[in-house]
mmCIF file of C-alpha atoms in Angstrom:
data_model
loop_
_atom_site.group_PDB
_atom_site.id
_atom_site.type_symbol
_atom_site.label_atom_id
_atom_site.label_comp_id
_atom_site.label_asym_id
_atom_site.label_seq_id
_atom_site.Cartn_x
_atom_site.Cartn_y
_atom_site.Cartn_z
ATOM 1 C CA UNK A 102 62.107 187.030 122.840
ATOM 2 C CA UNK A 103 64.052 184.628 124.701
ATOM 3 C CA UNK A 104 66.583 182.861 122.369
ATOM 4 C CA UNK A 105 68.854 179.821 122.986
ATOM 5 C CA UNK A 106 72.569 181.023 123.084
ATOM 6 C CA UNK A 107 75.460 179.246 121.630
ATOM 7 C CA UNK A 108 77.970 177.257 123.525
ATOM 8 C CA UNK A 109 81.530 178.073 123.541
ATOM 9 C CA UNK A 110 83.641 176.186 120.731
ATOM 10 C CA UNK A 111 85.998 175.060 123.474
ATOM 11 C CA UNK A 112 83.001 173.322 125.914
ATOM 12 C CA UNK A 113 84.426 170.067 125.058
ATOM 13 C CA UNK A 114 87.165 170.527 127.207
ATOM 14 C CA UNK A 115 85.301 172.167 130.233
ATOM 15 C CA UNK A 116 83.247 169.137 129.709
ATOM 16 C CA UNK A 117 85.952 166.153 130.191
ATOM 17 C CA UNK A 118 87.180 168.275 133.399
ATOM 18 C CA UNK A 119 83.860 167.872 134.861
ATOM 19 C CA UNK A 120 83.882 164.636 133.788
ATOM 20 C CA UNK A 121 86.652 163.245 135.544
ATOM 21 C CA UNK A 122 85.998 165.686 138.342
ATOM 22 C CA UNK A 123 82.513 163.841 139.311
ATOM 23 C CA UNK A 124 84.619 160.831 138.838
ATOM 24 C CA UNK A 125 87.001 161.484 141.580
ATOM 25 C CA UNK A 126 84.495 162.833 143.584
ATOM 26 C CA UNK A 127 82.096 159.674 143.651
ATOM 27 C CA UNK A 128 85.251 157.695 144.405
ATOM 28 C CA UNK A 129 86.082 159.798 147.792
ATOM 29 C CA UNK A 130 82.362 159.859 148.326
ATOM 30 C CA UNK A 131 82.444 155.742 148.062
ATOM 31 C CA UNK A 132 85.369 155.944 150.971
ATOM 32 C CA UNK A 133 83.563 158.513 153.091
ATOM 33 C CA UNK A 134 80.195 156.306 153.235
ATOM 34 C CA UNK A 135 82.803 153.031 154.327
ATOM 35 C CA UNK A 136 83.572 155.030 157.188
ATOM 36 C CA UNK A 137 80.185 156.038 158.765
ATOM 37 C CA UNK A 138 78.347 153.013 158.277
ATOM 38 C CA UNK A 139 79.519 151.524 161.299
ATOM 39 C CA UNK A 140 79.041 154.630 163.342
ATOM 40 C CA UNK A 141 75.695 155.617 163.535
ATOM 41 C CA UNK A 142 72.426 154.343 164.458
ATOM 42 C CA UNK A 143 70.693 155.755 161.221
ATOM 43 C CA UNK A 144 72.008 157.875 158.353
ATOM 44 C CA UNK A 145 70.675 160.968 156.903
ATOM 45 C CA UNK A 146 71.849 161.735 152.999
ATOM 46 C CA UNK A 147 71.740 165.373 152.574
ATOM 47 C CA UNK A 148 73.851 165.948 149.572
ATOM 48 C CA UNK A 149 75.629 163.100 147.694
ATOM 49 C CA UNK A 150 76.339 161.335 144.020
ATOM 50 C CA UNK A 151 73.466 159.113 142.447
ATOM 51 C CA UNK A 152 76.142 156.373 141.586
ATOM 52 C CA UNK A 153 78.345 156.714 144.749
ATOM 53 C CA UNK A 154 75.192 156.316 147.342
ATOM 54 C CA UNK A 155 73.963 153.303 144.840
ATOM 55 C CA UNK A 156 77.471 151.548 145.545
ATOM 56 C CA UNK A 157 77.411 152.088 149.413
ATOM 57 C CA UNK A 158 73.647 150.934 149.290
ATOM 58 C CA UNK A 159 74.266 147.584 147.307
ATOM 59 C CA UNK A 160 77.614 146.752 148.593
ATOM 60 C CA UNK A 161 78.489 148.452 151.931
ATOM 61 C CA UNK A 162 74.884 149.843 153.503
ATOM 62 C CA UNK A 163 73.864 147.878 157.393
ATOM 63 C CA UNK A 164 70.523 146.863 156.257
ATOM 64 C CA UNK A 165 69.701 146.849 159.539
ATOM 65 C CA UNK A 166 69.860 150.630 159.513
ATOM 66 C CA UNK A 167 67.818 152.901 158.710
ATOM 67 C CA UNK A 168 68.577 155.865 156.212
ATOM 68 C CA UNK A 169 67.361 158.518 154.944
ATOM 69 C CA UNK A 170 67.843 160.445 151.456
ATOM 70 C CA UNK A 171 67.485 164.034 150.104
ATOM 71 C CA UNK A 172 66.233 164.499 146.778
ATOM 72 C CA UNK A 173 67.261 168.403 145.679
ATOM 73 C CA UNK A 174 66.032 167.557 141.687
ATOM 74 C CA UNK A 175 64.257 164.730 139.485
ATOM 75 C CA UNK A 176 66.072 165.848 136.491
ATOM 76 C CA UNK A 177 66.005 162.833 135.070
ATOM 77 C CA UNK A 178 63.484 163.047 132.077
ATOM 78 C CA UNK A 179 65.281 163.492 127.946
ATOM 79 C CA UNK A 180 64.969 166.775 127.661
ATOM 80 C CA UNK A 181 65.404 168.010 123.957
ATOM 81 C CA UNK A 182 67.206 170.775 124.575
ATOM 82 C CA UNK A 183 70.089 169.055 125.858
ATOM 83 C CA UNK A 184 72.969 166.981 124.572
ATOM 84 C CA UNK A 185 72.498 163.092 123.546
ATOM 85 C CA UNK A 186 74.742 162.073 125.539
ATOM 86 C CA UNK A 187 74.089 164.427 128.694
ATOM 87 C CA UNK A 188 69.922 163.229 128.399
ATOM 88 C CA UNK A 189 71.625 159.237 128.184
ATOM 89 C CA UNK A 190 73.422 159.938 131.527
ATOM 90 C CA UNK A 191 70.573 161.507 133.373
ATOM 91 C CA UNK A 192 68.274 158.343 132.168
ATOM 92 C CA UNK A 193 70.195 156.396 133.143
ATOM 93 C CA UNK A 194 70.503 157.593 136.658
ATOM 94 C CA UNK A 195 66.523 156.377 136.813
ATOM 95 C CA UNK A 196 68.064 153.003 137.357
ATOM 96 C CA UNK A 197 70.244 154.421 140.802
ATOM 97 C CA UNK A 198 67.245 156.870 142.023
ATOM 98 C CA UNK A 199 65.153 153.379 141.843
ATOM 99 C CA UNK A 200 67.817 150.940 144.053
ATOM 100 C CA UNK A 201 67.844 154.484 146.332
ATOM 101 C CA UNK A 202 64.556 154.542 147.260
ATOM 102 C CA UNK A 203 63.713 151.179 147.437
ATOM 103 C CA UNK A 204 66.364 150.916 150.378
ATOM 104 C CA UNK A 205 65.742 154.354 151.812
ATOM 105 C CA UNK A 206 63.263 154.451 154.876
ATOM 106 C CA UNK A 207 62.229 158.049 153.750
ATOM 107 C CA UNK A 208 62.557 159.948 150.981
ATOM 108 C CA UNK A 209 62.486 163.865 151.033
ATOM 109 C CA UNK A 210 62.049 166.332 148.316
ATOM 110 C CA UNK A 211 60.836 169.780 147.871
ATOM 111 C CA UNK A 212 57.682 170.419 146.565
ATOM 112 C CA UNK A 213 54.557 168.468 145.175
ATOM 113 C CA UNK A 214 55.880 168.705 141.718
ATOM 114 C CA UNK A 215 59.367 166.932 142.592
ATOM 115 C CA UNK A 216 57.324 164.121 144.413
ATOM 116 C CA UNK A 217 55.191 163.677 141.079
ATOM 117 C CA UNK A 218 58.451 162.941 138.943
ATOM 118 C CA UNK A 219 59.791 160.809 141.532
ATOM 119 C CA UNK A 220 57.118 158.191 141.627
ATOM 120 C CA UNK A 221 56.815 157.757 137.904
ATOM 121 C CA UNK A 222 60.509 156.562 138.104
ATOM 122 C CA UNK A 223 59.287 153.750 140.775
ATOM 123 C CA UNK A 224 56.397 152.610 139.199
ATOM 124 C CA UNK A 225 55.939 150.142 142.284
ATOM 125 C CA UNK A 226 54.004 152.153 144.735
ATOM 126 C CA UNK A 227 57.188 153.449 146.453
ATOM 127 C CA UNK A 228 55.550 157.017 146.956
ATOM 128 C CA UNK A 229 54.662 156.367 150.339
ATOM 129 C CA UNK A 230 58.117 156.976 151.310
ATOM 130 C CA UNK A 231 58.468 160.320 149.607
ATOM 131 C CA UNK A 232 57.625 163.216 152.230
ATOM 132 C CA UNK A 233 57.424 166.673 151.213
ATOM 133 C CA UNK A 234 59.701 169.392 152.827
ATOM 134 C CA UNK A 235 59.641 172.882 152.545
ATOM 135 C CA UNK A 236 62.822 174.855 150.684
ATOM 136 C CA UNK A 237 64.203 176.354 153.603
ATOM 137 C CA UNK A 238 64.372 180.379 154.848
ATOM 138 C CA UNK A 239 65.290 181.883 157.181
ATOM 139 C CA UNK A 240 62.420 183.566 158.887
ATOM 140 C CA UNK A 241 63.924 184.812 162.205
ATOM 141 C CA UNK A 242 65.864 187.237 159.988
ATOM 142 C CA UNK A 243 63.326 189.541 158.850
ATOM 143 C CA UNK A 244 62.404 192.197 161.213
ATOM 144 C CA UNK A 245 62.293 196.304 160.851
ATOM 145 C CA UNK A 246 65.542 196.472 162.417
ATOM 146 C CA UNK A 247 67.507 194.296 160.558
ATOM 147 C CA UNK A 248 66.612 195.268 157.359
ATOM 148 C CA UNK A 249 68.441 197.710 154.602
ATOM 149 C CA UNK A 250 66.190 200.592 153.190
ATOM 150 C CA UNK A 251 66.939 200.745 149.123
ATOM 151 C CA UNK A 252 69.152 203.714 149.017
ATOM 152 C CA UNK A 253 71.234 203.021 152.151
ATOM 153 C CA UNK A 254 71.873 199.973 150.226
ATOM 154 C CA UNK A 255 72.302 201.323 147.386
ATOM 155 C CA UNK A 256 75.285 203.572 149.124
ATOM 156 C CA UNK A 257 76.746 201.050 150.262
ATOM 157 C CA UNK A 258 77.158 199.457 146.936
ATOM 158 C CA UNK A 259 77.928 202.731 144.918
ATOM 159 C CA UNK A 260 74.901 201.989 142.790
ATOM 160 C CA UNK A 261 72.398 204.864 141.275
ATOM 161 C CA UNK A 262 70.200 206.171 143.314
ATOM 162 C CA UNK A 263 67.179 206.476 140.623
ATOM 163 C CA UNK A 264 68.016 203.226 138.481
ATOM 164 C CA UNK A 265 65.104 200.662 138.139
ATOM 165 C CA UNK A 266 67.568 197.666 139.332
ATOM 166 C CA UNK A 267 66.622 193.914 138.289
ATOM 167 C CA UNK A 268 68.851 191.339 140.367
ATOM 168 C CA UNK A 269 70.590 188.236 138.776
ATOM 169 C CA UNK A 270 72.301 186.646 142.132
ATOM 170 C CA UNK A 271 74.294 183.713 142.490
ATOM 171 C CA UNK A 272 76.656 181.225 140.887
ATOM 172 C CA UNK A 273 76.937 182.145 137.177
ATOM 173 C CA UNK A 274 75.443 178.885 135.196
ATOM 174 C CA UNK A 275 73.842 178.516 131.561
ATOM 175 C CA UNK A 276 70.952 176.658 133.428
ATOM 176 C CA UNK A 277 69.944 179.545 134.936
ATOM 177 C CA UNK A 278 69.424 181.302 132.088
ATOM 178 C CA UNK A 279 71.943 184.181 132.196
ATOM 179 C CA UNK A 280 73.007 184.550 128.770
ATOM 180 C CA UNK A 281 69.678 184.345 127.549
ATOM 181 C CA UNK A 282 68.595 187.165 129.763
ATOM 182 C CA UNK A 283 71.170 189.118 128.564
ATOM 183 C CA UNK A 284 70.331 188.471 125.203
ATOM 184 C CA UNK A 285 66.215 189.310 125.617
ATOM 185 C CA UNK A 286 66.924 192.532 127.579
ATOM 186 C CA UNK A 287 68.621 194.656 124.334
ATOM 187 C CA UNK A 288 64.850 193.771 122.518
ATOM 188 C CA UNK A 289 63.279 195.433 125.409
ATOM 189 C CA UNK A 290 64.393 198.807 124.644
ATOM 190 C CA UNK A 291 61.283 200.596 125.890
ATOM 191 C CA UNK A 292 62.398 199.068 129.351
ATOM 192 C CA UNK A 293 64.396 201.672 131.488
ATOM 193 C CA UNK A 294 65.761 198.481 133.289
ATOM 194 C CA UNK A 295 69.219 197.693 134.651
ATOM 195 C CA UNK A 296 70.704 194.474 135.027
ATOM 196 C CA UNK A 297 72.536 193.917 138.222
ATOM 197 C CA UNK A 298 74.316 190.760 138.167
ATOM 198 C CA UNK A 299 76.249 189.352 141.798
ATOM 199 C CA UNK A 300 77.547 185.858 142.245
ATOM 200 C CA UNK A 301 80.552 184.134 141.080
ATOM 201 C CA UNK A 302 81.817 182.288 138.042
ATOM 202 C CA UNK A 303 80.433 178.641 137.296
ATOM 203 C CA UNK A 304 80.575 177.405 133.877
ATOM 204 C CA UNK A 305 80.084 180.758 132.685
ATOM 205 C CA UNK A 306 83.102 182.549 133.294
ATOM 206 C CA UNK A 307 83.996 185.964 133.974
ATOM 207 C CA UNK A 308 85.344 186.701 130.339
ATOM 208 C CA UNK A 309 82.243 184.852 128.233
ATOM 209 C CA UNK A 310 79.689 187.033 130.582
ATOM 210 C CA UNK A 311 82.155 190.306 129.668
ATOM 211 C CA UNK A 312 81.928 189.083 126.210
ATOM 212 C CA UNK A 313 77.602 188.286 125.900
ATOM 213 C CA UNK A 314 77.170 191.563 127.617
ATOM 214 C CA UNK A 315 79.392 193.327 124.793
ATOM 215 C CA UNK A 316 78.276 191.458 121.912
ATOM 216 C CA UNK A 317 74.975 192.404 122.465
ATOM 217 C CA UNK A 318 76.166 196.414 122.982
ATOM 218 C CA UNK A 319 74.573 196.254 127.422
ATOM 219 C CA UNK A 320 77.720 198.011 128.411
ATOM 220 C CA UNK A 321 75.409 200.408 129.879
ATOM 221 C CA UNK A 322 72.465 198.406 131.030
ATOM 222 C CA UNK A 323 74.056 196.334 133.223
ATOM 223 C CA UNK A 324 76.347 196.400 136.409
ATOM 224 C CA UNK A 325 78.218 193.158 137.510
ATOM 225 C CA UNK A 326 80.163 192.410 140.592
ATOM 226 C CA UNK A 327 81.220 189.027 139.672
ATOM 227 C CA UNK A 328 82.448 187.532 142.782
ATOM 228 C CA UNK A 329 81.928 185.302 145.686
ATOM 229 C CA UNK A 330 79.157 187.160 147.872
ATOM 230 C CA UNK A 331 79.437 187.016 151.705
ATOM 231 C CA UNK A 332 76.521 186.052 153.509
ATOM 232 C CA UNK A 333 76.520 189.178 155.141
ATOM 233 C CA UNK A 334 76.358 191.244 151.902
ATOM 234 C CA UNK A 335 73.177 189.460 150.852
ATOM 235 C CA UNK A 336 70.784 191.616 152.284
ATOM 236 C CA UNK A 337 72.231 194.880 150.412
ATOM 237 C CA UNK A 338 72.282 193.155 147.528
ATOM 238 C CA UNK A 339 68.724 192.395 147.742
ATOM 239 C CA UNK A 340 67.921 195.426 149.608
ATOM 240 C CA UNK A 341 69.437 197.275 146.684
ATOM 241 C CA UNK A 342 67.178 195.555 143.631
ATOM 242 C CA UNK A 343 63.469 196.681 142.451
ATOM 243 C CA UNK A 344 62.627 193.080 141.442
ATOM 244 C CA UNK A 345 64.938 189.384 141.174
ATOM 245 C CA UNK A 346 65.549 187.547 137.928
ATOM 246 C CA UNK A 347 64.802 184.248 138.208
ATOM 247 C CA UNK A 348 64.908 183.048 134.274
ATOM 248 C CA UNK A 349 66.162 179.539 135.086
ATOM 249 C CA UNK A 350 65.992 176.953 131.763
ATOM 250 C CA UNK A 351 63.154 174.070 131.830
ATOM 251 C CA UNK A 352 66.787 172.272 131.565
ATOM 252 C CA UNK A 353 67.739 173.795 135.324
ATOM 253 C CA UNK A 354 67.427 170.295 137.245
ATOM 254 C CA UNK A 355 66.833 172.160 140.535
ATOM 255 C CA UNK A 356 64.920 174.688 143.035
ATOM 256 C CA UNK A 357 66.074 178.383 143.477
ATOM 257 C CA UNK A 358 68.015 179.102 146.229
ATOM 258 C CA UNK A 359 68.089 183.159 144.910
ATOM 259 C CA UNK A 360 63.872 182.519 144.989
ATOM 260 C CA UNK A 361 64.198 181.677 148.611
ATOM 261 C CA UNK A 362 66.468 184.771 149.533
ATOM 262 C CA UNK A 363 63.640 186.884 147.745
ATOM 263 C CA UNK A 364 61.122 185.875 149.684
ATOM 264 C CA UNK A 365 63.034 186.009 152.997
ATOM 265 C CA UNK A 366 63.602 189.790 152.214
ATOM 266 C CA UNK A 367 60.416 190.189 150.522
ATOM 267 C CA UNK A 368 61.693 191.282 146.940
ATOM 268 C CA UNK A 369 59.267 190.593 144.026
ATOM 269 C CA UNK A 370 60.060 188.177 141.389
ATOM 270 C CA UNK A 371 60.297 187.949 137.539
ATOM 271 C CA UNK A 372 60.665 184.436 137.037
ATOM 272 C CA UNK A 373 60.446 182.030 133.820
ATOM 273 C CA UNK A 374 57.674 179.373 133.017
ATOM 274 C CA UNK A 375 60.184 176.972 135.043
ATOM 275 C CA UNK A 376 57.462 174.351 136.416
ATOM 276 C CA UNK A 377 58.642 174.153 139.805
ATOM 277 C CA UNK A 378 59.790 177.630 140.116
ATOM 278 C CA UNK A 379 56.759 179.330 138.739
ATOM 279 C CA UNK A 380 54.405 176.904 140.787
ATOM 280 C CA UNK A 381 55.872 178.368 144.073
ATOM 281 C CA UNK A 382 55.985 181.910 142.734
ATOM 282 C CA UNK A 383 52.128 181.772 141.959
ATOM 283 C CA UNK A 384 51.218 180.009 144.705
ATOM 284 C CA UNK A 385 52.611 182.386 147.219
ATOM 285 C CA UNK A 386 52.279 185.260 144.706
ATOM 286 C CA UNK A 387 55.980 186.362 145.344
ATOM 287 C CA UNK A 388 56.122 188.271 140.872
ATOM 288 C CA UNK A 389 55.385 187.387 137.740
ATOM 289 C CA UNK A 390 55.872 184.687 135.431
ATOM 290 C CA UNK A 391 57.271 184.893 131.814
ATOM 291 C CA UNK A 392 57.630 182.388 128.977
ATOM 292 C CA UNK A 393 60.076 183.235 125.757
ATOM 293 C CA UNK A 394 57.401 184.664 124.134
ATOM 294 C CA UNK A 395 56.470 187.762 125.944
ATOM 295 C CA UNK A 396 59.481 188.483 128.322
ATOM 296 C CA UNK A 397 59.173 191.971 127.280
ATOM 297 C CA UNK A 398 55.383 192.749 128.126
ATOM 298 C CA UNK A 399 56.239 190.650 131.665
ATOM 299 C CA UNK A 400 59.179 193.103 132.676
ATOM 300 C CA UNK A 401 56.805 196.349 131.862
ATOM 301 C CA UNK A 402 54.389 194.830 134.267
ATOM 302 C CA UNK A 403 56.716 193.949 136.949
ATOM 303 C CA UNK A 404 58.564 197.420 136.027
ATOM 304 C CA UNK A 405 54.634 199.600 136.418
ATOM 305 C CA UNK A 406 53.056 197.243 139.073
ATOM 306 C CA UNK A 407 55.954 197.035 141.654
ATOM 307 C CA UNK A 408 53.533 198.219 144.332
ATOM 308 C CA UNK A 409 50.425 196.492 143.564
ATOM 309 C CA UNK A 410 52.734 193.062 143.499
ATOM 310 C CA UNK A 411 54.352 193.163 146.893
ATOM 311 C CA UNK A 412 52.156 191.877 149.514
ATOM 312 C CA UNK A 413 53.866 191.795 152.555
ATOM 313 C CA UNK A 414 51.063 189.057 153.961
ATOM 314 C CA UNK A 415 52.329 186.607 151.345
ATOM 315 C CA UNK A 416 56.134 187.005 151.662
ATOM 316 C CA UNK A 417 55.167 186.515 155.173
ATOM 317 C CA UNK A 418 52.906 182.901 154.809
ATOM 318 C CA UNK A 419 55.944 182.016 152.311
ATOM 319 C CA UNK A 420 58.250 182.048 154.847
ATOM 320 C CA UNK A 421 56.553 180.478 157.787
ATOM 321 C CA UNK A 422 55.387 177.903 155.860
ATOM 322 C CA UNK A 423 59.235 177.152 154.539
ATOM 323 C CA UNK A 424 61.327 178.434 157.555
ATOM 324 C CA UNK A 425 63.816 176.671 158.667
ATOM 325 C CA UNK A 426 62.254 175.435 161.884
ATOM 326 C CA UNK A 427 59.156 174.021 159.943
ATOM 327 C CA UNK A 428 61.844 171.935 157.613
ATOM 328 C CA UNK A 429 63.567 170.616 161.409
ATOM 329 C CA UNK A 430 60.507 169.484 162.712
ATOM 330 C CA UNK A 431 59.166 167.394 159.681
ATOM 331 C CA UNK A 432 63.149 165.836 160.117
ATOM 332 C CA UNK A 433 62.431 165.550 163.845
ATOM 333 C CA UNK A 434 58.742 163.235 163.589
ATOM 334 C CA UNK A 435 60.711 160.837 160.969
ATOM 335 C CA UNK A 436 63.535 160.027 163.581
ATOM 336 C CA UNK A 437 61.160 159.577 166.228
ATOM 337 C CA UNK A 438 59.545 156.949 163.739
ATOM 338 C CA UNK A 439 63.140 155.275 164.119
ATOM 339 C CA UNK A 440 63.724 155.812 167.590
ATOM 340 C CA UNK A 441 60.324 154.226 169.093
#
């Protein structure tokens, strides 16, 4: 069963860092938007801050302009889980993502699900705005002879050549449902499964993952390289694994990028009840879904059916229908709008 882990007694701190971190960050952010608003035609907002991108549209923004605004998440609900004061902040950001849009010629966010949350918040018949793009993969990179077979991979990475390996990539975050993996895998005993973990420190760090794994006596069931990842070590990585964790929180504001990269090198998928994440895993059919309650039943069946769930047809319509050049071309028809 999965369980909620404990925070560290020293969070606080961590906390006030990050604080004042997203502080000075929205205040460069503010300085950086001063400087292109006179320079372009219209404005594209990939990546931003809710409250820095509110100030440049109330105070500095060309209205004459046209822009356009990324959504990555519509975390933005009180989610009991969380902290008071965390669920307070991410409320309140309602109040931002509503200004945004209204002054936004197009919204885009990924996936039908995201679009849903973000027109409750407007309430005013906004969602007209909000297009839908795909997540983004690579699909040009997946051909016979660029890819790994397992145990040349495995070589490569002086991993066992007859371990079952399940794949935790990526930036190590409590969101994403790490420690709680950890935690759920000693109760499936029965499981000849090893944990491969690969990605760097985030705000778990390399001594609290030493310590969970310890504490809970996985010495042996699990191998970590915990470290940045270079894009060209990906594919071993991946190459390497039976099946990829994906046992993100409902808390877990975002998308997958890890999901993506398993589909783009057609690896199957053990992935929580996540709404957005397990939407796109059954609708392209890319593993197998799990809840808290029976994470032990889903790994046997991802662990027996490993055959019977890969379907190279589907990792195939998954990534055509979310390459990269599908994404360009739904950017492409909204600038035309602008340019005729």
């Amino acid at each position: 069963r999965m369980q909620k882990s404990s925070y560290s007694k020293y969070k606080i701190f961590s906390d006030i860092i990050y604080g004042i971190a997203r502080v000075v960050i929205n205040i460069k952010l503010i300085s950086e938007f001063k400087k292109i608003s006179n320079k372009a035609h219209f404005i594209h907002f990939y990546d931003y801050e809710y409250f820095a991108l509110y100030i440049y549209f109330r105070f500095i923004a060309d209205k004459s302009k046209r822009h356009y605004v990324n959504f990555h998440s519509t975390d933005f609900a009180w989610v009991k889980e969380r902290k008071a004061i965390i669920n307070i902040y991410k409320y309140t950001l309602r109040y931002f993502v509503k200004y945004i849009l209204s002054q936004s010629e197009t919204v885009f966010v990924h996936g039908q699900l995201f679009k849903q949350q973000l027109s409750k918040i407007t309430k005013d018949g906004k969602s007209k705005k909000i297009k839908i793009i795909p997540y983004g993969i690579d699909n040009n990179s997946y051909d016979d002879d660029s890819q790994l077979d397992k145990y040349t991979a495995r070589e490569m990475l002086n991993l066992n050549f007859k371990s079952t390996y399940g794949l935790f990539f990526g930036v190590l975050r409590r969101s994403k449902g790490l420690i709680e993996l950890i935690e759920a895998l000693k109760y499936c005993d029965d499981e000849n499964i090893t944990l491969l973990i690969a990605g760097s420190p985030g705000d778990i760090s390399r001594n609290q993952l030493i310590n969970t794994i310890e504490k809970n006596d996985m010495q042996s069931k699990v191998v970590h390289r915990i470290e940045y990842i270079k894009e060209e070590d990906i594919i071993k990585y991946y190459s390497s694994a039976d099946f990829i964790f994906i046992p993100h929180s409902k808390i877990h504001g975002g998308f997958s990028g890890p999901l993506s990269l398993a589909a783009q090198y057609s690896t199957p998928v053990l992935a929580s009840d996540h709404p957005q994440i397990s939407q796109y895993v059954l609708e392209y059919k890319l593993g197998i879904v799990f809840n808290n309650d029976n994470f032990c039943q889903r790994l046997k069946d991802i662990r027996v059916n490993l055959f019977n769930i890969h379907k190279e047809a589907e990792y195939k319509r998954c990534r055509d229908e979310n390459s990269w050049s599908t994404l360009v071309n739904i950017y492409l028809l909204e600038y035309q709008k602008c340019i005729h």
